[in-house]
Coordinates of C-alpha atoms and ligand atoms in Angstrom, one line a residue:
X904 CA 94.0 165.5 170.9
X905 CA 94.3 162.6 168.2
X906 CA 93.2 163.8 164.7
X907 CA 90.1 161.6 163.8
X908 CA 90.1 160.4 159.8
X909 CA 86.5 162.4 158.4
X910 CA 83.6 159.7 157.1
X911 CA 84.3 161.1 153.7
X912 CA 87.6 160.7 153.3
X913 CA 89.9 159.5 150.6
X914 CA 92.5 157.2 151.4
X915 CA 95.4 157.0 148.7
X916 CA 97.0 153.3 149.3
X917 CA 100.8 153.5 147.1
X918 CA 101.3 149.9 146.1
X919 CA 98.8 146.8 145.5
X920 CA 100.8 144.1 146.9
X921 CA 99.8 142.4 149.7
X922 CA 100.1 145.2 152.5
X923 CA 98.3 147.4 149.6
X924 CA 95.6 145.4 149.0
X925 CA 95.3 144.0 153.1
X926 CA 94.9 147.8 154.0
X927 CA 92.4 148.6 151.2
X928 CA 90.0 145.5 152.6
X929 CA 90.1 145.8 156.5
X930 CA 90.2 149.6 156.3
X931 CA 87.1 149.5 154.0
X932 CA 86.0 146.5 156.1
X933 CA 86.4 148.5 159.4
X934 CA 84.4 151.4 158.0
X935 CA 81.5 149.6 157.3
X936 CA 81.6 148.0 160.7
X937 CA 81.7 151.5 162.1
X938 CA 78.4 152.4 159.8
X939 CA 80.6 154.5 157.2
X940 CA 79.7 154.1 153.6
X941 CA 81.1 157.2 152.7
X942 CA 85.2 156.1 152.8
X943 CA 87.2 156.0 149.6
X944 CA 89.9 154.3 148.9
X945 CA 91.9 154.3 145.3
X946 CA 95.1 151.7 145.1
X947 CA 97.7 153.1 143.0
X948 CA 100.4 150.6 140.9
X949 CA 101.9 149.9 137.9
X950 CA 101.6 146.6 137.4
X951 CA 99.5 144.4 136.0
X952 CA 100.1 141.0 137.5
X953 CA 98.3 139.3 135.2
X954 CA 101.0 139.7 132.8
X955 CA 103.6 136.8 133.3
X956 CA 107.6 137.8 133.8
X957 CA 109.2 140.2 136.7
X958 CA 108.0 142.8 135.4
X959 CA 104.4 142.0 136.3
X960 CA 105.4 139.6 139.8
X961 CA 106.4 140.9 143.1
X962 CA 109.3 138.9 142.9
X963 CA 109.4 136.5 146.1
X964 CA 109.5 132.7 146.1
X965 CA 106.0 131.9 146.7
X966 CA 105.5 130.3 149.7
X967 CA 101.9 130.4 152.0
X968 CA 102.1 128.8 155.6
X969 CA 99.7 126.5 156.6
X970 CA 98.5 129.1 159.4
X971 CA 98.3 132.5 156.8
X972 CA 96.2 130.0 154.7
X973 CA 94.2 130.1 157.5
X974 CA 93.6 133.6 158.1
X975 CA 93.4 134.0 154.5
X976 CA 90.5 131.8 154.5
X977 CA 89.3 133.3 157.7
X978 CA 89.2 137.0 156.0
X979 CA 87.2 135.7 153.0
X980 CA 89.8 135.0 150.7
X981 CA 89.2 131.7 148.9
X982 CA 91.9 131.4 146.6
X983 CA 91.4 129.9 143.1
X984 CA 92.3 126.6 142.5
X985 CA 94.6 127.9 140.0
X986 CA 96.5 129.9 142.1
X987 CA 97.7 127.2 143.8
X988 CA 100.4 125.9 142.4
X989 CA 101.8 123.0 144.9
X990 CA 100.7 121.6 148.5
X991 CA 104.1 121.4 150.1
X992 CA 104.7 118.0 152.2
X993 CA 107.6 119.0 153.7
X994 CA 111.1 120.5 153.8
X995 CA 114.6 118.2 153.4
X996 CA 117.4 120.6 155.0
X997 CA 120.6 119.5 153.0
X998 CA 124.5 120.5 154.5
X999 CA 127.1 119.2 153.1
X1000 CA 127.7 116.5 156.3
X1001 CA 124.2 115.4 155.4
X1002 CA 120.4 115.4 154.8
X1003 CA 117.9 116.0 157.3
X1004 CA 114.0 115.6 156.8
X1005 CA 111.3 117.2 158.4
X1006 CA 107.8 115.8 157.2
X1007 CA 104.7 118.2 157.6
X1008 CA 101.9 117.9 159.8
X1009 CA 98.4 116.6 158.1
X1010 CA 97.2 120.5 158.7
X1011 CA 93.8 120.5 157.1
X1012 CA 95.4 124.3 155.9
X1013 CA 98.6 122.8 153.7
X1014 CA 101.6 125.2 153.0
X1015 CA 100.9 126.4 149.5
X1016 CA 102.7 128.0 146.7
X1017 CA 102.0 130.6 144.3
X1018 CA 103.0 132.7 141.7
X1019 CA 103.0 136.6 142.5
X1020 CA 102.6 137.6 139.1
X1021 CA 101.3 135.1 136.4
X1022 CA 103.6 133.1 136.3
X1023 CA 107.6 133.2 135.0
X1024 CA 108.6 134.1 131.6
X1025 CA 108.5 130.9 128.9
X1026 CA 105.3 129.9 130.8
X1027 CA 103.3 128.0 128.9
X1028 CA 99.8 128.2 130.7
X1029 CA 96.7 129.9 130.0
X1030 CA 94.3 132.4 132.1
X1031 CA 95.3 134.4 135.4
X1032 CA 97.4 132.3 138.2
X1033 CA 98.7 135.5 139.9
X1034 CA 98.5 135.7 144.3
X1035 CA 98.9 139.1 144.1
X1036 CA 95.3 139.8 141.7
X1037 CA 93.4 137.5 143.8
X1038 CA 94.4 139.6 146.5
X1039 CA 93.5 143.1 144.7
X1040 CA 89.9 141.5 143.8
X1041 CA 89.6 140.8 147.4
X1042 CA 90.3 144.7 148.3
X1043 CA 88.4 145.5 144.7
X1044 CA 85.0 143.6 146.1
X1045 CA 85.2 145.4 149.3
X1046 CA 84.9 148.5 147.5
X1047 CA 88.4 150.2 146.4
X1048 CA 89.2 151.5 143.0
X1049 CA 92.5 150.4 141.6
X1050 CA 94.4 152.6 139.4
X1051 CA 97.4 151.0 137.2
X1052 CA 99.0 154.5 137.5
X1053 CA 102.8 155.0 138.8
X1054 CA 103.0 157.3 141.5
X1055 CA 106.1 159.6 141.1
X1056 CA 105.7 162.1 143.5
X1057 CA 103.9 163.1 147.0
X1058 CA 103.7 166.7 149.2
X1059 CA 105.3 166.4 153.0
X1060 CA 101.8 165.7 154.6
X1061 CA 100.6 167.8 157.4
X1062 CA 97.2 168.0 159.8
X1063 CA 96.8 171.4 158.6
X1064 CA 96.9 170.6 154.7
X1065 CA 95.8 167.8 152.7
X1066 CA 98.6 165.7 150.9
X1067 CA 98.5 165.9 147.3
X1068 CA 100.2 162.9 145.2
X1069 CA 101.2 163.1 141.5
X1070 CA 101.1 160.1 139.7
X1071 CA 101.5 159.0 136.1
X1072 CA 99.2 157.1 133.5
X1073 CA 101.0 156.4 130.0
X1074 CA 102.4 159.9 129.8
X1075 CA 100.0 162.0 131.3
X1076 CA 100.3 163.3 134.6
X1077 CA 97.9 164.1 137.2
X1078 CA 97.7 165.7 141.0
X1079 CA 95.2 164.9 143.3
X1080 CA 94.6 166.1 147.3
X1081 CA 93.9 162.8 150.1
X1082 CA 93.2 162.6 153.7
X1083 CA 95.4 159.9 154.3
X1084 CA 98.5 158.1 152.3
X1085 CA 98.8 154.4 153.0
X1086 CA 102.8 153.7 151.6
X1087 CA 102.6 149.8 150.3
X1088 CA 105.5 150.3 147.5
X1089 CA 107.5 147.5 148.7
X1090 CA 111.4 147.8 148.7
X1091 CA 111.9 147.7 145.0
X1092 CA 111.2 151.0 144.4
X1093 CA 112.2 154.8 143.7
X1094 CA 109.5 155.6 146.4
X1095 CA 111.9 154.8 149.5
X1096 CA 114.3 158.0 148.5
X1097 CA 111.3 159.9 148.2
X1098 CA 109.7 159.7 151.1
X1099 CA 113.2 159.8 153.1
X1100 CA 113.2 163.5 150.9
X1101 CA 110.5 164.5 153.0
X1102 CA 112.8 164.8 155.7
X1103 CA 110.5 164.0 158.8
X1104 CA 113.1 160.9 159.7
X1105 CA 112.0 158.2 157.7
X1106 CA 114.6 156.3 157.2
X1107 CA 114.5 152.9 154.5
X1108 CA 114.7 149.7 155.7
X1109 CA 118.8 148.0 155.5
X1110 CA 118.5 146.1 152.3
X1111 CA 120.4 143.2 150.5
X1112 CA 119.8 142.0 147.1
X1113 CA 118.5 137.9 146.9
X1114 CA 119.2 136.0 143.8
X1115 CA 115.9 134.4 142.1
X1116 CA 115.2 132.0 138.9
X1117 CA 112.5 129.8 137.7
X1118 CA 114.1 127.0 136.6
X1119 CA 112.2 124.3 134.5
X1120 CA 113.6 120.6 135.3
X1121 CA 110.9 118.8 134.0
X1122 CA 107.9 117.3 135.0
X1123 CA 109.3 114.1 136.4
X1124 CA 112.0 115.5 138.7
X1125 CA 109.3 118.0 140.1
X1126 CA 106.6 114.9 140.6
X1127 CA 109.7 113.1 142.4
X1128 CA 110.3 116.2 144.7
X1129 CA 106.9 115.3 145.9
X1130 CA 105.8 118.5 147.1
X1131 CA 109.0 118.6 149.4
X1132 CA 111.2 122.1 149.7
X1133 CA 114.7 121.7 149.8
X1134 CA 116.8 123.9 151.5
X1135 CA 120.2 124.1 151.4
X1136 CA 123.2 125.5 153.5
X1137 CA 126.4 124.1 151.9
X1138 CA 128.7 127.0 153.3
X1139 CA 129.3 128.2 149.9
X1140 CA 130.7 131.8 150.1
X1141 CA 128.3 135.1 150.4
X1142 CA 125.1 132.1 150.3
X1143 CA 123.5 131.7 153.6
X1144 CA 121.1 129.1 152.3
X1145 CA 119.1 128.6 149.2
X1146 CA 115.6 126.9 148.9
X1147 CA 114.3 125.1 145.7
X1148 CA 110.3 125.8 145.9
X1149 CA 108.4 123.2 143.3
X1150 CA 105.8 124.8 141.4
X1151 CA 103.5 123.2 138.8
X1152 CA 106.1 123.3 135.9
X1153 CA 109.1 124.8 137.2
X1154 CA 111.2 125.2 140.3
X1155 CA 111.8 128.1 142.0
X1156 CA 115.4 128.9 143.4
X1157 CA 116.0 131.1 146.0
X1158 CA 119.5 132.5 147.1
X1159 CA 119.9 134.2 150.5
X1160 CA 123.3 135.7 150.9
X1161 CA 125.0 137.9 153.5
X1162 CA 125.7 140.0 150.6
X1163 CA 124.0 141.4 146.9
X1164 CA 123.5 138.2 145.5
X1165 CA 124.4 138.0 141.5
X1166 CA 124.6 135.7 138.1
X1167 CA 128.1 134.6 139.6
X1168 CA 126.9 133.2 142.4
X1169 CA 123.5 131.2 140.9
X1170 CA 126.4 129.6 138.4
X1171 CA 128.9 129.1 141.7
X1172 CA 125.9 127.3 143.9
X1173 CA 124.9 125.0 140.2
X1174 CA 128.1 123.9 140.3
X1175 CA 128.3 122.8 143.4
X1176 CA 129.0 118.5 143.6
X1177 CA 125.5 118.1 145.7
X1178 CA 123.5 120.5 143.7
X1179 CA 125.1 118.9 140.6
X1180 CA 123.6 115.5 142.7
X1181 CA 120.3 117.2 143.2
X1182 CA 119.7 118.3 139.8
X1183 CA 118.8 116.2 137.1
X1184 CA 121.3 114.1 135.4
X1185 CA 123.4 116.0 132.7
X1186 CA 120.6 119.5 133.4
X1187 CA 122.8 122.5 132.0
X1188 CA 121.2 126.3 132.5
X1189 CA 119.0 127.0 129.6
X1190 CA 120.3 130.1 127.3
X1191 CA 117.3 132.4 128.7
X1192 CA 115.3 131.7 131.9
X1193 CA 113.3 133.8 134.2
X1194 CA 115.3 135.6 136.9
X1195 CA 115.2 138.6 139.3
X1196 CA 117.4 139.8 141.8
X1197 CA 115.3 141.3 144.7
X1198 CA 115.8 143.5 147.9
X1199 CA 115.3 141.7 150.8
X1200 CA 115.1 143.8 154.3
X1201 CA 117.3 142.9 157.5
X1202 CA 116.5 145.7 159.2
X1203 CA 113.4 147.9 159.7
X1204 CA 112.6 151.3 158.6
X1205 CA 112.9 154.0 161.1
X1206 CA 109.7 156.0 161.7
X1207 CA 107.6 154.3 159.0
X1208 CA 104.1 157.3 160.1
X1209 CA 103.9 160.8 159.9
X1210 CA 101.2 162.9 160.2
X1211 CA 98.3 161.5 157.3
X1212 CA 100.9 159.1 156.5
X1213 CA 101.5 155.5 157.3
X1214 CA 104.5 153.4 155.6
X1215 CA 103.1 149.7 156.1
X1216 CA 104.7 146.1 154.4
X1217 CA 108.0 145.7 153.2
X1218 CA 108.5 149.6 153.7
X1219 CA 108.0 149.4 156.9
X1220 CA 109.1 145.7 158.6
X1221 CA 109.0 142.4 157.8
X1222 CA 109.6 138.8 159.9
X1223 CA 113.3 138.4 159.0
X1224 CA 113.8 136.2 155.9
X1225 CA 110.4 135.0 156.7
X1226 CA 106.6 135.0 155.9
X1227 CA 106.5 138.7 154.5
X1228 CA 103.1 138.5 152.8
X1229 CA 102.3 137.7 156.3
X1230 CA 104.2 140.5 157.9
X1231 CA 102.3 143.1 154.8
X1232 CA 98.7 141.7 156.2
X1233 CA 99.7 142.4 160.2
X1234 CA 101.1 146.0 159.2
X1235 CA 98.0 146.6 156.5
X1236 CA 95.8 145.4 159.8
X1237 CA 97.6 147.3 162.5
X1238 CA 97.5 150.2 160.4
X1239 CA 93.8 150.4 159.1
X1240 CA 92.9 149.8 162.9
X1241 CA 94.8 152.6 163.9
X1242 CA 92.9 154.8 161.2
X1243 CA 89.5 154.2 161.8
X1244 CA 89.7 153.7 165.3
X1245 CA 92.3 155.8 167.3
X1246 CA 93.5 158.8 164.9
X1247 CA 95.8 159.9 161.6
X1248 CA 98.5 162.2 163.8
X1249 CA 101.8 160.9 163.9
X1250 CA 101.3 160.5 167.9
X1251 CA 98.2 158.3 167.3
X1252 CA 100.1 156.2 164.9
X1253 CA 103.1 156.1 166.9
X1254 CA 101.6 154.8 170.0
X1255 CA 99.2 152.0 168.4
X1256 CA 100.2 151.0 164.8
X1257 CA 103.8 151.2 165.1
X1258 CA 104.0 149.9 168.9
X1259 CA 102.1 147.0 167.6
X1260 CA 104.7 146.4 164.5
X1261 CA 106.9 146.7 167.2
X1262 CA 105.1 143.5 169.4
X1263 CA 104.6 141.5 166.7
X1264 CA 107.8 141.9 164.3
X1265 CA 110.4 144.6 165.0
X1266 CA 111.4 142.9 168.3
X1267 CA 110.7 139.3 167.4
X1268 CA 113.4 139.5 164.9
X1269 CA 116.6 140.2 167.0
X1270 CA 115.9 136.5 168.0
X1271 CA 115.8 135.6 164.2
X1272 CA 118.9 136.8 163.5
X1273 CA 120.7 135.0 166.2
X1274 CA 119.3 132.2 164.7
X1275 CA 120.8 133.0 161.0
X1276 CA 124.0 134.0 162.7
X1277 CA 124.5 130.5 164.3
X1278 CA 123.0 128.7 161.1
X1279 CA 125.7 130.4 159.1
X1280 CA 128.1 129.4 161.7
X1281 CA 127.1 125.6 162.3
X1282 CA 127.1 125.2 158.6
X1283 CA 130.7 125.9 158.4
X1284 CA 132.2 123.7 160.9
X1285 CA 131.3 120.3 159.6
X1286 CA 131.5 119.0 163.7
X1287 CA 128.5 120.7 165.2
X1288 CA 126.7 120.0 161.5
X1289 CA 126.7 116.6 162.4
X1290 CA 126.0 116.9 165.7
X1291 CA 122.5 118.3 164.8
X1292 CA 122.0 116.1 162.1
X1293 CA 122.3 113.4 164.4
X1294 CA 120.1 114.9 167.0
X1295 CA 117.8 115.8 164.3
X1296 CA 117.4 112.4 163.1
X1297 CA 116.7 110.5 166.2
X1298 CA 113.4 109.4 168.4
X1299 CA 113.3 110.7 171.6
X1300 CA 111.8 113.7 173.3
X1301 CA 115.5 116.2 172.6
X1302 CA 115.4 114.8 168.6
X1303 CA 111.6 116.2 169.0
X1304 CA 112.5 119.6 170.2
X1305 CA 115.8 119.9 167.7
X1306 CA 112.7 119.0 165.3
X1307 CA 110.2 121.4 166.3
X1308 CA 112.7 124.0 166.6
X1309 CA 113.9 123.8 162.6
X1310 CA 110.6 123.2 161.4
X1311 CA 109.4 126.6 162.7
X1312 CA 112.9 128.7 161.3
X1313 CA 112.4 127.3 157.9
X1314 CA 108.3 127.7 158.2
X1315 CA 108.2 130.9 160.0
X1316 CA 105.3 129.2 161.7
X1317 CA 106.2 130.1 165.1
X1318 CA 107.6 133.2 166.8
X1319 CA 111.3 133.4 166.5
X1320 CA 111.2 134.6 170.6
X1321 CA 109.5 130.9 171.3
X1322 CA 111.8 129.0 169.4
X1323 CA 115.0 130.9 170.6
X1324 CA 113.6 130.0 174.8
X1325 CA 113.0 126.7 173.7
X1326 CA 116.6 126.3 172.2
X1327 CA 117.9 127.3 176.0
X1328 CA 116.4 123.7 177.0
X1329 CA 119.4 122.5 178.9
X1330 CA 118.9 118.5 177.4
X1331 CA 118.9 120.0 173.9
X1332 CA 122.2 122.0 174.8
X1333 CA 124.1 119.2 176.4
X1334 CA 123.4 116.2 173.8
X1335 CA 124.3 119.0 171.3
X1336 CA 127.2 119.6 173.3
X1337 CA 128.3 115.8 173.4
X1338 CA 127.4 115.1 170.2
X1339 CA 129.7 117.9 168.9
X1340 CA 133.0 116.3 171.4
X1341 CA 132.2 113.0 169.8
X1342 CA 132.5 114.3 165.9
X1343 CA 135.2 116.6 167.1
X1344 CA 137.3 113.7 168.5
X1345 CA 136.6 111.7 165.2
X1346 CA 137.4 114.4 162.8
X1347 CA 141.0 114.9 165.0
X1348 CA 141.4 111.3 165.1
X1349 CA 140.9 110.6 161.2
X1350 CA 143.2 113.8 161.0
X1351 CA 146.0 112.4 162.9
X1352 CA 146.0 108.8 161.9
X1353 CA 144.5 109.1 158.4
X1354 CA 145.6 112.4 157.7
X1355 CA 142.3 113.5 155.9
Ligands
FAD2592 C1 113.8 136.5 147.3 C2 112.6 136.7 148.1 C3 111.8 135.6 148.4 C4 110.6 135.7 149.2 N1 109.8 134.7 149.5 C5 108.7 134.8 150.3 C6 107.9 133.7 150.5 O1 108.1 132.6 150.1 N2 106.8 133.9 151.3 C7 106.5 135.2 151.8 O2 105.4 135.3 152.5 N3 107.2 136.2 151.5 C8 108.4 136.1 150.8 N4 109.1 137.2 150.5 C9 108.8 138.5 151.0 C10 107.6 139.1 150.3 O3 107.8 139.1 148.9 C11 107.3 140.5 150.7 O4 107.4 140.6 152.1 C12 106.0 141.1 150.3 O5 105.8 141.1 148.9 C13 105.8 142.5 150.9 O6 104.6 143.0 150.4 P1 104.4 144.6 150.1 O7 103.0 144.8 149.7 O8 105.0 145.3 151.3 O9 105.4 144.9 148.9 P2 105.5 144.4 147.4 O10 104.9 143.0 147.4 O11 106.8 144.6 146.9 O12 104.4 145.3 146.7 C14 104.7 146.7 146.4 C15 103.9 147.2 145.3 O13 104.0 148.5 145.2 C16 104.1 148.9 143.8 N5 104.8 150.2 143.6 C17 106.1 150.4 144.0 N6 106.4 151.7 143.7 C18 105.2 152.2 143.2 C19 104.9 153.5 142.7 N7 105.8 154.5 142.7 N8 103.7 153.7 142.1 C20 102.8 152.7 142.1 N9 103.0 151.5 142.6 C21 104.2 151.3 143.1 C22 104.8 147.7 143.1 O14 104.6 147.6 141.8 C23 104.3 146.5 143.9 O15 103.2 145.9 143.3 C24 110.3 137.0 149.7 C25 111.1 138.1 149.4 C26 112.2 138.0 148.6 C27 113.0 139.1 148.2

């Protein structure tokens, strides 16, 4: 028999990110379509992301797809013009064999980006620009009570026995009993070990550390990036790609490795003779700048529910390398549905909220990661690089599909299932097939009778 959540109850939601603050407005949302006026819900976090710095930010890179602006708008959530900080035109995919563009589409819903927290450190702008509060005021108008508070410690849960959590404001500590605890604490956190201490077979997400900086180039080389991201996979060692993300004032640089990312290898990627290109003339690192190094997942957690317990967002699963504010709203939705409508036992939430992570991420990803596998690849063997620059760059209908296809891995705008059956198309495979032969045979040729 599932175990029904009461009217009355008091949901304890551990994080106020996105898949914090998602879960706190549809499970609120669902209650009141259910006639329940009587369901309380009390966000716990430590930050205030209206503070600027990492401290206050939930340190990602900022970007909003054109169809999550979408829902965003479709769930209520109007962001403030403030918040946004660029429309984004398009991405320019740069290798070391060449440049490849990929224009946007006139959406009416642009791909945005924002700040997480308000803004990076040596910011010089006034008032509250942070993604993540607009998002807490959403959950905040639907009714929850956010607590800055720092959660340091929760009971195994059972049906039988209401969970207590202790928690932490300034110094003083306090213990209080909930129905239900919603885990939102992200990756970044003490709370991973603690919940894999309760010993019911949680297990963390696999994790690697990202490199991040704000980096201010000025106003006139982010007005000549014209809104466009520019991604690059140079083949530089441990750096699967890196993305340069214009905000208003600065630029934000992300590093993607296949390993903890550090200082060493920002400086190694700087110094590399296109970056050096990209950059503008004579730019040299400033002494201090704004910088984080991040977990990033690349694998899921295993059994992310328990009895009166539910691990959703980044603590849970995410579309690899990809979209995750995205991923925290379909776990925080998923979720609160199973709540309110099917049960709070570790078999309810098993068979609908985590079968339903497993549709729409868990799943999807195994064909993501082929596809980061073979970037890694093709951007090491300069041959095949050029092969699908070429293809990239041309006019007919296969240029179209090589198009479509790199347009949704950088966007995350499509499912990584779609694009990997529409990478099978057999046109697509044998002009990148001839293609590579042809650069092959150049490469040997110059080889033999240049000698370079
Ligand atoms: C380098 C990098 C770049 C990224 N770029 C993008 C991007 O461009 N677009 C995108 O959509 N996604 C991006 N992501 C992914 C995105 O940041 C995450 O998927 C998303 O933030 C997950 O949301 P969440 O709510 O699960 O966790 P988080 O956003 O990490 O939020 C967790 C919250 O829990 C709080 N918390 C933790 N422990 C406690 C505790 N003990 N007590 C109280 N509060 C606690 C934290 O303070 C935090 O506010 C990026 C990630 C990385 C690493």
């Amino acid at each position: 028999m599932p175990y029904l959540l009461k009217p009355d109850a008091k949901i304890a939601v551990i994080g106020a990110g996105p898949a914090g603050s998602f879960f706190s407005y549809f499970a609120l949302k669902k209650a009141k379509e259910k006639k329940i006026n009587t369901l309380r819900v009390k966000i716990f976090d430590y930050k205030k992301f209206a503070q600027s710095g990492p401290k206050a930010c939930n340190l990602c890179a900022g970007v909003i797809q054109s169809n999550f602006s979408q829902k965003l708008l479709e769930i209520g959530l109007e962001l403030p013009q403030e918040v946004i900080q660029r429309k984004v035109s398009g991405y320019i995919f740069h290798t070391s064999r060449g440049d490849l563009e990929l224009p946007g589409s006139s959406n009416i819903y642009p791909i945005i980006t924002v700040y997480r927290g308000n803004g990076p450190l040596f910011f010089s702008h006034m008032g509250n620009i942070s993604f993540d509060d607009a998002l807490l005021n959403l959950a905040k108008s639907e009714g929850a009570e956010a607590l800055q508070a720092l959660v340091i410690g929760l009971e195994k849960p059972a049906l039988d026995k209401l969970p207590r959590i202790t928690y932490k404001i300034k110094e003083k500590i306090f213990e209080e009993e909930f129905d239900l605890i919603a885990g939102a604490f992200g990756l970044n956190t003490k709370m991973l070990g603690k919940i894999e201490g309760l010993n019911f077979g949680f297990r963390s997400p696999k994790m690697r550390r990202a490199f991040q900086t704000e980096l201010h180039l000025g106003k006139e080389f982010i007005k000549n990036l014209k809104g466009e991201i520019h991604i690059f996979a140079l083949g530089i060692k441990g750096i699967s790609f890196a993305a340069f993300i214009p905000k208003e004032e600065h630029c934000t640089l992300t590093l993607i490795g296949n390993k903890d990312l550090n200082l060493n290898d920002l400086q190694n990627f700087l110094r590399h003779p296109k970056i050096i290109d990209f950059l503008p003339k004579g730019w040299k690192i400033p002494e201090y700048f704004c910088s984080c190094q991040p977990w990033i997942a690349v694998s899921p957690a295993l059994k992310p529910f328990f009895d009166r317990l539910v691990i959703i967002g980044d603590a849970n699963c995410n579309r690899y390398y990809k979209n995750g504010i995205e991923s925290a709203y379909y776990t925080a939705l998923f979720a609160a549905e199973t709540v309110l409508g099917f049960g709070i036992d570790r078999v309810s939430l098993e068979k609908y909220f985590y079968t339903a992570c497993k549709k729409e991420l868990i799943i999807d990803n195994y064909f993501g990661k082929v596809f980061f596998i073979l970037n890694s690849l093709i951007a090491k063997v300069p041959f095949i690089t050029r092969a699908h620059l070429t293809l990239g760059k041309g006019n007919n209908k296969v240029s179209k599909i090589e198009r479509r296809i790199l347009w949704g891995i950088f966007t995350g705008a499509e499912k990584y299932r779609d694009l990997f059956f529409e990478s099978l198309n057999p046109l697509l495979i044998l002009n990148l097939l001839f293609y590579s032969a042809l650069y092959l045979l150049k490469d040997l040729k110059n080889f033999i009778f240049k000698g370079k």
